[in-house]
Amino acid sequence: MAERRDAVVGWLSDELNAPSGPRTRAYVDHAKAASEWRNHALFAFDLGMVYRGAASGQASGPGQPETLGRLRARCVRLLGTLLEDDGSWTSCRPNSPAVALPERWSTMPGPHLLKVAGGVLALGGPEDDPALADAARATLRRHAPSLDRQLPNMSHPALYALEGLLQADLAGHHAYQRELLASYRVLSGHLTAGTLGEYAARPDSRSRSDVLAQLLRAGCVLASRDALDPEQRAQLPAMAAVLARRVRPTGGMPFESGDDRAPENTWCAMFTHQALAFHERIATGLEIPARWIRLLV
């Protein structure tokens, strides 16, 4: 496992040092990678993910701790190129003026960037440029107020916003508890038989494993703070049961329900592992350690 971890650190270092920054999607088929529109822009969310990993990771191979430090510093520098006029992060920047990006939640400034902000505030350290925390706080000020009234219509980015507020709260930013609880109430209100659709308000929407795991993680953290009402708390075991049923004999997770032949999805497995671990703590009356919340993937 350590050897694989260190290999990932090296690969990420190469990606971040590329002239245009890291690719969002890497393919074995290089032609497909070149035609992928996401690979023609620099995304704040991607940099936030790498930053969180670098800030919380441990690398043991020869020269790896230094590589991890340089990786973190490179993320900080690149994030500094993605600022709006108000000091908050924009969603992305095309690699050239000729690149035309589609209008999607991932390409437009929005509440999903709260997860970048929360991760920076929860994991930032004195070695970082102070401008990084300034940008995180500006992003909180821009997107956290009235979050429940401007949630994205897709559950996935909406839950990223909640995760960001949970992590920001650990760093002492407690001003947005109303928005956090109200937003969770909106999303959990769309649960049906322990599942949540990709589009929360559409009953016919597919049920993604990562989305359900995200909601369960958030719900467990709030339950550990005695912030859920009895009906909301009763939803947690049903969500956990649905996720547990999807775990394959290999330990892998499908991206969504309804297709037993679909490939296993790595990030769905990571989200689900955390969600079921969180729920086990709640079910046995144990607190969820703050360190676990800081390390939300």
PDB file of C-alpha atoms in Angstrom:
ATOM      1  CA  MET A   1       0.000   0.000   0.000  1.00  0.00           C
ATOM      2  CA  ALA A   2       2.813   2.437   0.880  1.00  0.00           C
ATOM      3  CA  GLU A   3       4.488   1.799  -2.461  1.00  0.00           C
ATOM      4  CA  ARG A   4       1.264   2.553  -4.323  1.00  0.00           C
ATOM      5  CA  ARG A   5       0.677   5.676  -2.255  1.00  0.00           C
ATOM      6  CA  ASP A   6       4.149   6.990  -3.038  1.00  0.00           C
ATOM      7  CA  ALA A   7       3.632   6.237  -6.736  1.00  0.00           C
ATOM      8  CA  VAL A   8       0.448   8.318  -6.680  1.00  0.00           C
ATOM      9  CA  VAL A   9       2.341  11.205  -5.071  1.00  0.00           C
ATOM     10  CA  GLY A  10       4.907  11.048  -7.867  1.00  0.00           C
ATOM     11  CA  TRP A  11       2.235  10.902 -10.566  1.00  0.00           C
ATOM     12  CA  LEU A  12       0.357  13.868  -9.071  1.00  0.00           C
ATOM     13  CA  SER A  13       3.592  15.820  -8.898  1.00  0.00           C
ATOM     14  CA  ASP A  14       4.128  15.277 -12.608  1.00  0.00           C
ATOM     15  CA  GLU A  15       0.540  16.323 -13.345  1.00  0.00           C
ATOM     16  CA  LEU A  16       0.716  19.532 -11.334  1.00  0.00           C
ATOM     17  CA  ASN A  17       4.000  20.525 -12.919  1.00  0.00           C
ATOM     18  CA  ALA A  18       2.619  20.205 -16.439  1.00  0.00           C
ATOM     19  CA  PRO A  19       2.452  23.593 -18.236  1.00  0.00           C
ATOM     20  CA  SER A  20      -1.357  23.780 -17.964  1.00  0.00           C
ATOM     21  CA  GLY A  21      -1.646  22.116 -14.589  1.00  0.00           C
ATOM     22  CA  PRO A  22      -3.262  18.756 -13.811  1.00  0.00           C
ATOM     23  CA  ARG A  23      -5.649  16.982 -16.137  1.00  0.00           C
ATOM     24  CA  THR A  24      -9.074  16.312 -14.667  1.00  0.00           C
ATOM     25  CA  ARG A  25      -9.372  12.951 -16.411  1.00  0.00           C
ATOM     26  CA  ALA A  26      -6.508  10.669 -17.378  1.00  0.00           C
ATOM     27  CA  TYR A  27      -7.111   7.884 -19.884  1.00  0.00           C
ATOM     28  CA  VAL A  28      -5.011   4.952 -21.032  1.00  0.00           C
ATOM     29  CA  ASP A  29      -6.070   6.050 -24.508  1.00  0.00           C
ATOM     30  CA  HIS A  30      -4.081   9.272 -24.947  1.00  0.00           C
ATOM     31  CA  ALA A  31      -6.235  10.373 -27.878  1.00  0.00           C
ATOM     32  CA  LYS A  32      -9.314  10.233 -25.672  1.00  0.00           C
ATOM     33  CA  ALA A  33      -7.523  12.255 -22.991  1.00  0.00           C
ATOM     34  CA  ALA A  34      -6.658  14.946 -25.541  1.00  0.00           C
ATOM     35  CA  SER A  35     -10.284  15.272 -26.669  1.00  0.00           C
ATOM     36  CA  GLU A  36     -11.705  15.429 -23.120  1.00  0.00           C
ATOM     37  CA  TRP A  37     -12.946  18.997 -22.597  1.00  0.00           C
ATOM     38  CA  ARG A  38     -12.241  18.837 -18.847  1.00  0.00           C
ATOM     39  CA  ASN A  39      -8.541  18.480 -19.629  1.00  0.00           C
ATOM     40  CA  HIS A  40      -8.440  21.908 -21.268  1.00  0.00           C
ATOM     41  CA  ALA A  41      -9.030  23.957 -18.134  1.00  0.00           C
ATOM     42  CA  LEU A  42      -7.610  24.346 -14.640  1.00  0.00           C
ATOM     43  CA  PHE A  43     -10.219  23.562 -11.961  1.00  0.00           C
ATOM     44  CA  ALA A  44     -10.135  24.900  -8.411  1.00  0.00           C
ATOM     45  CA  PHE A  45     -11.978  21.809  -7.199  1.00  0.00           C
ATOM     46  CA  ASP A  46      -9.284  19.500  -8.566  1.00  0.00           C
ATOM     47  CA  LEU A  47      -6.574  21.559  -6.913  1.00  0.00           C
ATOM     48  CA  GLY A  48      -8.531  21.498  -3.667  1.00  0.00           C
ATOM     49  CA  MET A  49      -8.644  17.703  -3.753  1.00  0.00           C
ATOM     50  CA  VAL A  50      -4.914  17.422  -4.328  1.00  0.00           C
ATOM     51  CA  TYR A  51      -4.236  20.007  -1.623  1.00  0.00           C
ATOM     52  CA  ARG A  52      -6.303  18.060   0.923  1.00  0.00           C
ATOM     53  CA  GLY A  53      -4.426  14.885   0.095  1.00  0.00           C
ATOM     54  CA  ALA A  54      -1.040  16.560   0.273  1.00  0.00           C
ATOM     55  CA  ALA A  55      -1.867  18.378   3.507  1.00  0.00           C
ATOM     56  CA  SER A  56      -3.073  15.219   5.254  1.00  0.00           C
ATOM     57  CA  GLY A  57      -0.914  12.582   3.595  1.00  0.00           C
ATOM     58  CA  GLN A  58       2.200  10.736   4.639  1.00  0.00           C
ATOM     59  CA  ALA A  59       4.821   9.593   2.166  1.00  0.00           C
ATOM     60  CA  SER A  60       7.703   7.398   3.229  1.00  0.00           C
ATOM     61  CA  GLY A  61       9.732   6.633   0.119  1.00  0.00           C
ATOM     62  CA  PRO A  62      13.099   8.255  -0.661  1.00  0.00           C
ATOM     63  CA  GLY A  63      12.484  11.959  -1.230  1.00  0.00           C
ATOM     64  CA  GLN A  64       8.714  11.538  -0.934  1.00  0.00           C
ATOM     65  CA  PRO A  65       8.098  13.867   2.049  1.00  0.00           C
ATOM     66  CA  GLU A  66       9.830  16.654   0.122  1.00  0.00           C
ATOM     67  CA  THR A  67       7.803  15.807  -2.984  1.00  0.00           C
ATOM     68  CA  LEU A  68       4.602  15.992  -0.922  1.00  0.00           C
ATOM     69  CA  GLY A  69       5.608  19.416   0.370  1.00  0.00           C
ATOM     70  CA  ARG A  70       6.312  20.679  -3.145  1.00  0.00           C
ATOM     71  CA  LEU A  71       2.994  19.244  -4.305  1.00  0.00           C
ATOM     72  CA  ARG A  72       1.160  21.167  -1.605  1.00  0.00           C
ATOM     73  CA  ALA A  73       3.002  24.391  -2.445  1.00  0.00           C
ATOM     74  CA  ARG A  74       2.233  23.965  -6.149  1.00  0.00           C
ATOM     75  CA  CYS A  75      -1.484  23.611  -5.364  1.00  0.00           C
ATOM     76  CA  VAL A  76      -1.351  26.811  -3.342  1.00  0.00           C
ATOM     77  CA  ARG A  77       0.313  28.695  -6.184  1.00  0.00           C
ATOM     78  CA  LEU A  78      -2.154  27.445  -8.806  1.00  0.00           C
ATOM     79  CA  LEU A  79      -5.159  28.202  -6.601  1.00  0.00           C
ATOM     80  CA  GLY A  80      -3.802  31.739  -6.367  1.00  0.00           C
ATOM     81  CA  THR A  81      -4.350  32.113 -10.123  1.00  0.00           C
ATOM     82  CA  LEU A  82      -8.079  31.338  -9.862  1.00  0.00           C
ATOM     83  CA  LEU A  83      -9.385  34.310  -7.897  1.00  0.00           C
ATOM     84  CA  GLU A  84     -12.463  36.401  -8.584  1.00  0.00           C
ATOM     85  CA  ASP A  85     -12.537  40.159  -7.965  1.00  0.00           C
ATOM     86  CA  ASP A  86     -13.943  39.594  -4.463  1.00  0.00           C
ATOM     87  CA  GLY A  87     -11.028  37.308  -3.565  1.00  0.00           C
ATOM     88  CA  SER A  88     -13.039  34.080  -3.722  1.00  0.00           C
ATOM     89  CA  TRP A  89     -12.147  31.199  -5.987  1.00  0.00           C
ATOM     90  CA  THR A  90     -13.637  30.914  -9.427  1.00  0.00           C
ATOM     91  CA  SER A  91     -14.504  27.438 -10.613  1.00  0.00           C
ATOM     92  CA  CYS A  92     -12.019  27.085 -13.469  1.00  0.00           C
ATOM     93  CA  ARG A  93      -9.886  28.823 -16.061  1.00  0.00           C
ATOM     94  CA  PRO A  94      -9.608  27.635 -19.685  1.00  0.00           C
ATOM     95  CA  ASN A  95      -6.081  26.823 -20.779  1.00  0.00           C
ATOM     96  CA  SER A  96      -6.426  29.184 -23.752  1.00  0.00           C
ATOM     97  CA  PRO A  97      -8.917  31.750 -25.089  1.00  0.00           C
ATOM     98  CA  ALA A  98      -9.872  29.281 -27.807  1.00  0.00           C
ATOM     99  CA  VAL A  99     -11.272  26.771 -25.296  1.00  0.00           C
ATOM    100  CA  ALA A 100     -15.066  26.896 -24.992  1.00  0.00           C
ATOM    101  CA  LEU A 101     -16.322  25.177 -21.840  1.00  0.00           C
ATOM    102  CA  PRO A 102     -19.931  24.003 -21.378  1.00  0.00           C
ATOM    103  CA  GLU A 103     -22.001  25.688 -18.685  1.00  0.00           C
ATOM    104  CA  ARG A 104     -22.172  23.125 -15.907  1.00  0.00           C
ATOM    105  CA  TRP A 105     -21.996  23.240 -12.125  1.00  0.00           C
ATOM    106  CA  SER A 106     -18.326  22.287 -12.336  1.00  0.00           C
ATOM    107  CA  THR A 107     -17.446  25.178 -14.667  1.00  0.00           C
ATOM    108  CA  MET A 108     -19.409  27.946 -12.933  1.00  0.00           C
ATOM    109  CA  PRO A 109     -18.640  29.554  -9.563  1.00  0.00           C
ATOM    110  CA  GLY A 110     -20.983  27.999  -7.036  1.00  0.00           C
ATOM    111  CA  PRO A 111     -21.507  26.423  -3.605  1.00  0.00           C
ATOM    112  CA  HIS A 112     -19.499  23.306  -4.515  1.00  0.00           C
ATOM    113  CA  LEU A 113     -16.401  25.488  -4.000  1.00  0.00           C
ATOM    114  CA  LEU A 114     -17.193  25.492  -0.277  1.00  0.00           C
ATOM    115  CA  LYS A 115     -15.547  22.077  -0.138  1.00  0.00           C
ATOM    116  CA  VAL A 116     -12.323  23.615  -1.403  1.00  0.00           C
ATOM    117  CA  ALA A 117     -12.636  26.350   1.220  1.00  0.00           C
ATOM    118  CA  GLY A 118     -13.499  23.971   4.060  1.00  0.00           C
ATOM    119  CA  GLY A 119     -10.619  21.647   3.255  1.00  0.00           C
ATOM    120  CA  VAL A 120      -8.126  24.515   3.203  1.00  0.00           C
ATOM    121  CA  LEU A 121      -9.399  25.941   6.486  1.00  0.00           C
ATOM    122  CA  ALA A 122      -9.421  22.547   8.203  1.00  0.00           C
ATOM    123  CA  LEU A 123      -6.017  21.376   6.957  1.00  0.00           C
ATOM    124  CA  GLY A 124      -4.078  24.575   6.274  1.00  0.00           C
ATOM    125  CA  GLY A 125      -0.843  25.231   8.107  1.00  0.00           C
ATOM    126  CA  PRO A 126       1.769  27.922   8.725  1.00  0.00           C
ATOM    127  CA  GLU A 127       3.765  26.737   5.714  1.00  0.00           C
ATOM    128  CA  ASP A 128       0.999  27.920   3.375  1.00  0.00           C
ATOM    129  CA  ASP A 129       0.815  31.386   1.850  1.00  0.00           C
ATOM    130  CA  PRO A 130      -1.621  33.422   4.046  1.00  0.00           C
ATOM    131  CA  ALA A 131      -3.446  34.378   0.835  1.00  0.00           C
ATOM    132  CA  LEU A 132      -4.734  30.796   0.662  1.00  0.00           C
ATOM    133  CA  ALA A 133      -6.772  31.124   3.850  1.00  0.00           C
ATOM    134  CA  ASP A 134      -7.918  34.591   2.725  1.00  0.00           C
ATOM    135  CA  ALA A 135      -9.338  33.060  -0.458  1.00  0.00           C
ATOM    136  CA  ALA A 136     -11.015  30.291   1.530  1.00  0.00           C
ATOM    137  CA  ARG A 137     -12.690  32.796   3.843  1.00  0.00           C
ATOM    138  CA  ALA A 138     -13.803  34.911   0.860  1.00  0.00           C
ATOM    139  CA  THR A 139     -15.309  31.800  -0.746  1.00  0.00           C
ATOM    140  CA  LEU A 140     -17.209  31.083   2.471  1.00  0.00           C
ATOM    141  CA  ARG A 141     -18.550  34.643   2.551  1.00  0.00           C
ATOM    142  CA  ARG A 142     -19.660  34.407  -1.054  1.00  0.00           C
ATOM    143  CA  HIS A 143     -21.397  31.027  -1.110  1.00  0.00           C
ATOM    144  CA  ALA A 144     -22.366  30.046   2.452  1.00  0.00           C
ATOM    145  CA  PRO A 145     -24.972  32.712   3.326  1.00  0.00           C
ATOM    146  CA  SER A 146     -28.472  31.561   2.308  1.00  0.00           C
ATOM    147  CA  LEU A 147     -27.015  28.287   0.976  1.00  0.00           C
ATOM    148  CA  ASP A 148     -30.305  26.464   1.563  1.00  0.00           C
ATOM    149  CA  ARG A 149     -32.031  28.866  -0.845  1.00  0.00           C
ATOM    150  CA  GLN A 150     -29.442  28.493  -3.602  1.00  0.00           C
ATOM    151  CA  LEU A 151     -28.545  24.797  -3.476  1.00  0.00           C
ATOM    152  CA  PRO A 152     -27.506  23.322  -6.835  1.00  0.00           C
ATOM    153  CA  ASN A 153     -30.259  21.214  -8.383  1.00  0.00           C
ATOM    154  CA  MET A 154     -27.905  18.227  -8.413  1.00  0.00           C
ATOM    155  CA  SER A 155     -27.387  16.420  -5.120  1.00  0.00           C
ATOM    156  CA  HIS A 156     -23.661  15.785  -5.717  1.00  0.00           C
ATOM    157  CA  PRO A 157     -22.395  19.405  -5.765  1.00  0.00           C
ATOM    158  CA  ALA A 158     -24.985  20.393  -3.146  1.00  0.00           C
ATOM    159  CA  LEU A 159     -23.479  17.845  -0.767  1.00  0.00           C
ATOM    160  CA  TYR A 160     -19.979  19.099  -1.546  1.00  0.00           C
ATOM    161  CA  ALA A 161     -21.176  22.419  -0.155  1.00  0.00           C
ATOM    162  CA  LEU A 162     -22.385  20.790   3.065  1.00  0.00           C
ATOM    163  CA  GLU A 163     -19.104  18.928   3.451  1.00  0.00           C
ATOM    164  CA  GLY A 164     -17.223  22.180   3.114  1.00  0.00           C
ATOM    165  CA  LEU A 165     -19.262  23.780   5.889  1.00  0.00           C
ATOM    166  CA  LEU A 166     -18.675  20.766   8.143  1.00  0.00           C
ATOM    167  CA  GLN A 167     -14.929  21.112   7.642  1.00  0.00           C
ATOM    168  CA  ALA A 168     -14.958  24.897   8.009  1.00  0.00           C
ATOM    169  CA  ASP A 169     -16.796  24.478  11.305  1.00  0.00           C
ATOM    170  CA  LEU A 170     -13.848  22.449  12.623  1.00  0.00           C
ATOM    171  CA  ALA A 171     -11.626  25.437  11.879  1.00  0.00           C
ATOM    172  CA  GLY A 172     -13.784  27.746  13.979  1.00  0.00           C
ATOM    173  CA  HIS A 173     -16.115  29.107  11.302  1.00  0.00           C
ATOM    174  CA  HIS A 174     -19.430  28.557  13.075  1.00  0.00           C
ATOM    175  CA  ALA A 175     -21.478  31.318  11.466  1.00  0.00           C
ATOM    176  CA  TYR A 176     -23.251  29.089   8.957  1.00  0.00           C
ATOM    177  CA  GLN A 177     -24.915  26.462  11.148  1.00  0.00           C
ATOM    178  CA  ARG A 178     -28.393  27.553  10.092  1.00  0.00           C
ATOM    179  CA  GLU A 179     -27.510  27.179   6.424  1.00  0.00           C
ATOM    180  CA  LEU A 180     -25.896  23.792   7.059  1.00  0.00           C
ATOM    181  CA  LEU A 181     -28.869  22.341   8.924  1.00  0.00           C
ATOM    182  CA  ALA A 182     -31.463  23.852   6.597  1.00  0.00           C
ATOM    183  CA  SER A 183     -29.622  22.524   3.530  1.00  0.00           C
ATOM    184  CA  TYR A 184     -29.384  19.048   5.038  1.00  0.00           C
ATOM    185  CA  ARG A 185     -33.100  19.195   5.767  1.00  0.00           C
ATOM    186  CA  VAL A 186     -33.827  20.027   2.122  1.00  0.00           C
ATOM    187  CA  LEU A 187     -31.721  17.161   0.776  1.00  0.00           C
ATOM    188  CA  SER A 188     -32.757  14.521   3.306  1.00  0.00           C
ATOM    189  CA  GLY A 189     -36.371  15.461   2.629  1.00  0.00           C
ATOM    190  CA  HIS A 190     -36.001  13.905  -0.828  1.00  0.00           C
ATOM    191  CA  LEU A 191     -34.955  10.482   0.509  1.00  0.00           C
ATOM    192  CA  THR A 192     -37.106   7.598  -0.665  1.00  0.00           C
ATOM    193  CA  ALA A 193     -36.605   4.127   0.820  1.00  0.00           C
ATOM    194  CA  GLY A 194     -33.108   5.075   1.895  1.00  0.00           C
ATOM    195  CA  THR A 195     -31.991   6.397  -1.498  1.00  0.00           C
ATOM    196  CA  LEU A 196     -31.396   9.859  -2.905  1.00  0.00           C
ATOM    197  CA  GLY A 197     -31.425  10.620  -6.608  1.00  0.00           C
ATOM    198  CA  GLU A 198     -28.734  12.470  -8.502  1.00  0.00           C
ATOM    199  CA  TYR A 199     -31.354  15.169  -8.974  1.00  0.00           C
ATOM    200  CA  ALA A 200     -32.874  15.355  -5.513  1.00  0.00           C
ATOM    201  CA  ALA A 201     -36.257  16.707  -6.592  1.00  0.00           C
ATOM    202  CA  ARG A 202     -36.789  14.156  -9.404  1.00  0.00           C
ATOM    203  CA  PRO A 203     -38.210  10.815  -8.197  1.00  0.00           C
ATOM    204  CA  ASP A 204     -37.168   9.090 -11.445  1.00  0.00           C
ATOM    205  CA  SER A 205     -33.509  10.091 -11.121  1.00  0.00           C
ATOM    206  CA  ARG A 206     -30.850   7.393 -10.900  1.00  0.00           C
ATOM    207  CA  SER A 207     -29.378   6.657  -7.483  1.00  0.00           C
ATOM    208  CA  ARG A 208     -25.614   7.199  -7.365  1.00  0.00           C
ATOM    209  CA  SER A 209     -23.593   5.415  -4.705  1.00  0.00           C
ATOM    210  CA  ASP A 210     -21.343   8.418  -4.091  1.00  0.00           C
ATOM    211  CA  VAL A 211     -24.295  10.764  -3.555  1.00  0.00           C
ATOM    212  CA  LEU A 212     -25.958   8.463  -1.027  1.00  0.00           C
ATOM    213  CA  ALA A 213     -22.664   8.013   0.817  1.00  0.00           C
ATOM    214  CA  GLN A 214     -22.188  11.784   0.908  1.00  0.00           C
ATOM    215  CA  LEU A 215     -25.589  12.307   2.510  1.00  0.00           C
ATOM    216  CA  LEU A 216     -24.967   9.535   5.042  1.00  0.00           C
ATOM    217  CA  ARG A 217     -21.584  11.012   6.001  1.00  0.00           C
ATOM    218  CA  ALA A 218     -23.076  14.458   6.532  1.00  0.00           C
ATOM    219  CA  GLY A 219     -26.025  13.039   8.443  1.00  0.00           C
ATOM    220  CA  CYS A 220     -23.780  11.032  10.761  1.00  0.00           C
ATOM    221  CA  VAL A 221     -21.633  14.068  11.576  1.00  0.00           C
ATOM    222  CA  LEU A 222     -24.732  16.112  12.360  1.00  0.00           C
ATOM    223  CA  ALA A 223     -26.175  13.253  14.410  1.00  0.00           C
ATOM    224  CA  SER A 224     -22.957  13.120  16.433  1.00  0.00           C
ATOM    225  CA  ARG A 225     -23.602  16.769  17.282  1.00  0.00           C
ATOM    226  CA  ASP A 226     -27.240  16.034  18.256  1.00  0.00           C
ATOM    227  CA  ALA A 227     -28.315  18.302  15.406  1.00  0.00           C
ATOM    228  CA  LEU A 228     -30.829  15.951  13.723  1.00  0.00           C
ATOM    229  CA  ASP A 229     -34.461  15.513  14.630  1.00  0.00           C
ATOM    230  CA  PRO A 230     -35.767  11.966  15.329  1.00  0.00           C
ATOM    231  CA  GLU A 231     -37.088  11.507  11.784  1.00  0.00           C
ATOM    232  CA  GLN A 232     -33.787  12.529  10.219  1.00  0.00           C
ATOM    233  CA  ARG A 233     -31.808  10.302  12.576  1.00  0.00           C
ATOM    234  CA  ALA A 234     -34.065   7.349  11.720  1.00  0.00           C
ATOM    235  CA  GLN A 235     -33.111   7.749   8.064  1.00  0.00           C
ATOM    236  CA  LEU A 236     -29.442   6.951   8.722  1.00  0.00           C
ATOM    237  CA  PRO A 237     -29.754   3.145   9.182  1.00  0.00           C
ATOM    238  CA  ALA A 238     -31.814   2.887   5.986  1.00  0.00           C
ATOM    239  CA  MET A 239     -29.150   4.718   3.984  1.00  0.00           C
ATOM    240  CA  ALA A 240     -26.420   2.558   5.498  1.00  0.00           C
ATOM    241  CA  ALA A 241     -28.351  -0.607   4.633  1.00  0.00           C
ATOM    242  CA  VAL A 242     -28.773   0.442   0.997  1.00  0.00           C
ATOM    243  CA  LEU A 243     -25.067   1.170   0.662  1.00  0.00           C
ATOM    244  CA  ALA A 244     -24.076  -2.080   2.395  1.00  0.00           C
ATOM    245  CA  ARG A 245     -26.207  -4.073  -0.039  1.00  0.00           C
ATOM    246  CA  ARG A 246     -24.353  -2.517  -2.966  1.00  0.00           C
ATOM    247  CA  VAL A 247     -20.910  -3.575  -1.735  1.00  0.00           C
ATOM    248  CA  ARG A 248     -19.678  -6.341  -4.028  1.00  0.00           C
ATOM    249  CA  PRO A 249     -17.824  -9.467  -2.871  1.00  0.00           C
ATOM    250  CA  THR A 250     -14.611  -7.791  -4.066  1.00  0.00           C
ATOM    251  CA  GLY A 251     -15.271  -4.843  -1.755  1.00  0.00           C
ATOM    252  CA  GLY A 252     -15.926  -2.626  -4.776  1.00  0.00           C
ATOM    253  CA  MET A 253     -18.887  -0.325  -5.366  1.00  0.00           C
ATOM    254  CA  PRO A 254     -20.903   0.352  -8.513  1.00  0.00           C
ATOM    255  CA  PHE A 255     -21.324   3.959  -9.587  1.00  0.00           C
ATOM    256  CA  GLU A 256     -25.090   3.631  -9.388  1.00  0.00           C
ATOM    257  CA  SER A 257     -27.810   1.114  -8.657  1.00  0.00           C
ATOM    258  CA  GLY A 258     -29.404  -1.127 -11.229  1.00  0.00           C
ATOM    259  CA  ASP A 259     -26.425  -2.428 -13.209  1.00  0.00           C
ATOM    260  CA  ASP A 260     -24.579  -5.375 -11.677  1.00  0.00           C
ATOM    261  CA  ARG A 261     -22.220  -5.505 -14.664  1.00  0.00           C
ATOM    262  CA  ALA A 262     -21.013  -1.915 -14.357  1.00  0.00           C
ATOM    263  CA  PRO A 263     -17.324  -1.428 -13.514  1.00  0.00           C
ATOM    264  CA  GLU A 264     -16.420  -0.781  -9.905  1.00  0.00           C
ATOM    265  CA  ASN A 265     -15.891   2.860  -9.056  1.00  0.00           C
ATOM    266  CA  THR A 266     -12.970   3.917  -6.861  1.00  0.00           C
ATOM    267  CA  TRP A 267     -14.347   7.145  -5.425  1.00  0.00           C
ATOM    268  CA  CYS A 268     -17.718   5.523  -4.693  1.00  0.00           C
ATOM    269  CA  ALA A 269     -15.858   2.878  -2.691  1.00  0.00           C
ATOM    270  CA  MET A 270     -13.925   5.566  -0.801  1.00  0.00           C
ATOM    271  CA  PHE A 271     -17.064   7.560  -0.022  1.00  0.00           C
ATOM    272  CA  THR A 272     -18.932   4.423   1.040  1.00  0.00           C
ATOM    273  CA  HIS A 273     -16.111   3.190   3.266  1.00  0.00           C
ATOM    274  CA  GLN A 274     -16.136   6.491   5.122  1.00  0.00           C
ATOM    275  CA  ALA A 275     -19.939   6.628   5.294  1.00  0.00           C
ATOM    276  CA  LEU A 276     -20.305   3.129   6.745  1.00  0.00           C
ATOM    277  CA  ALA A 277     -17.460   3.769   9.218  1.00  0.00           C
ATOM    278  CA  PHE A 278     -19.170   6.991  10.329  1.00  0.00           C
ATOM    279  CA  HIS A 279     -22.489   5.191  10.708  1.00  0.00           C
ATOM    280  CA  GLU A 280     -20.932   2.398  12.754  1.00  0.00           C
ATOM    281  CA  ARG A 281     -19.669   4.999  15.219  1.00  0.00           C
ATOM    282  CA  ILE A 282     -23.114   6.569  15.494  1.00  0.00           C
ATOM    283  CA  ALA A 283     -24.872   3.211  15.824  1.00  0.00           C
ATOM    284  CA  THR A 284     -22.609   2.154  18.684  1.00  0.00           C
ATOM    285  CA  GLY A 285     -22.863   5.455  20.545  1.00  0.00           C
ATOM    286  CA  LEU A 286     -19.330   6.636  19.777  1.00  0.00           C
ATOM    287  CA  GLU A 287     -18.295  10.118  18.690  1.00  0.00           C
ATOM    288  CA  ILE A 288     -16.926  10.722  15.220  1.00  0.00           C
ATOM    289  CA  PRO A 289     -13.336  11.949  15.640  1.00  0.00           C
ATOM    290  CA  ALA A 290     -12.649  15.429  14.304  1.00  0.00           C
ATOM    291  CA  ARG A 291      -9.743  13.945  12.330  1.00  0.00           C
ATOM    292  CA  TRP A 292     -12.200  11.831  10.340  1.00  0.00           C
ATOM    293  CA  ILE A 293     -14.195  14.899   9.361  1.00  0.00           C
ATOM    294  CA  ARG A 294     -11.032  16.737   8.298  1.00  0.00           C
ATOM    295  CA  LEU A 295     -10.224  13.786   6.031  1.00  0.00           C
ATOM    296  CA  LEU A 296     -13.542  13.678   4.165  1.00  0.00           C
ATOM    297  CA  VAL A 297     -12.707  12.740   0.583  1.00  0.00           C
TER     298      VAL A 297
END
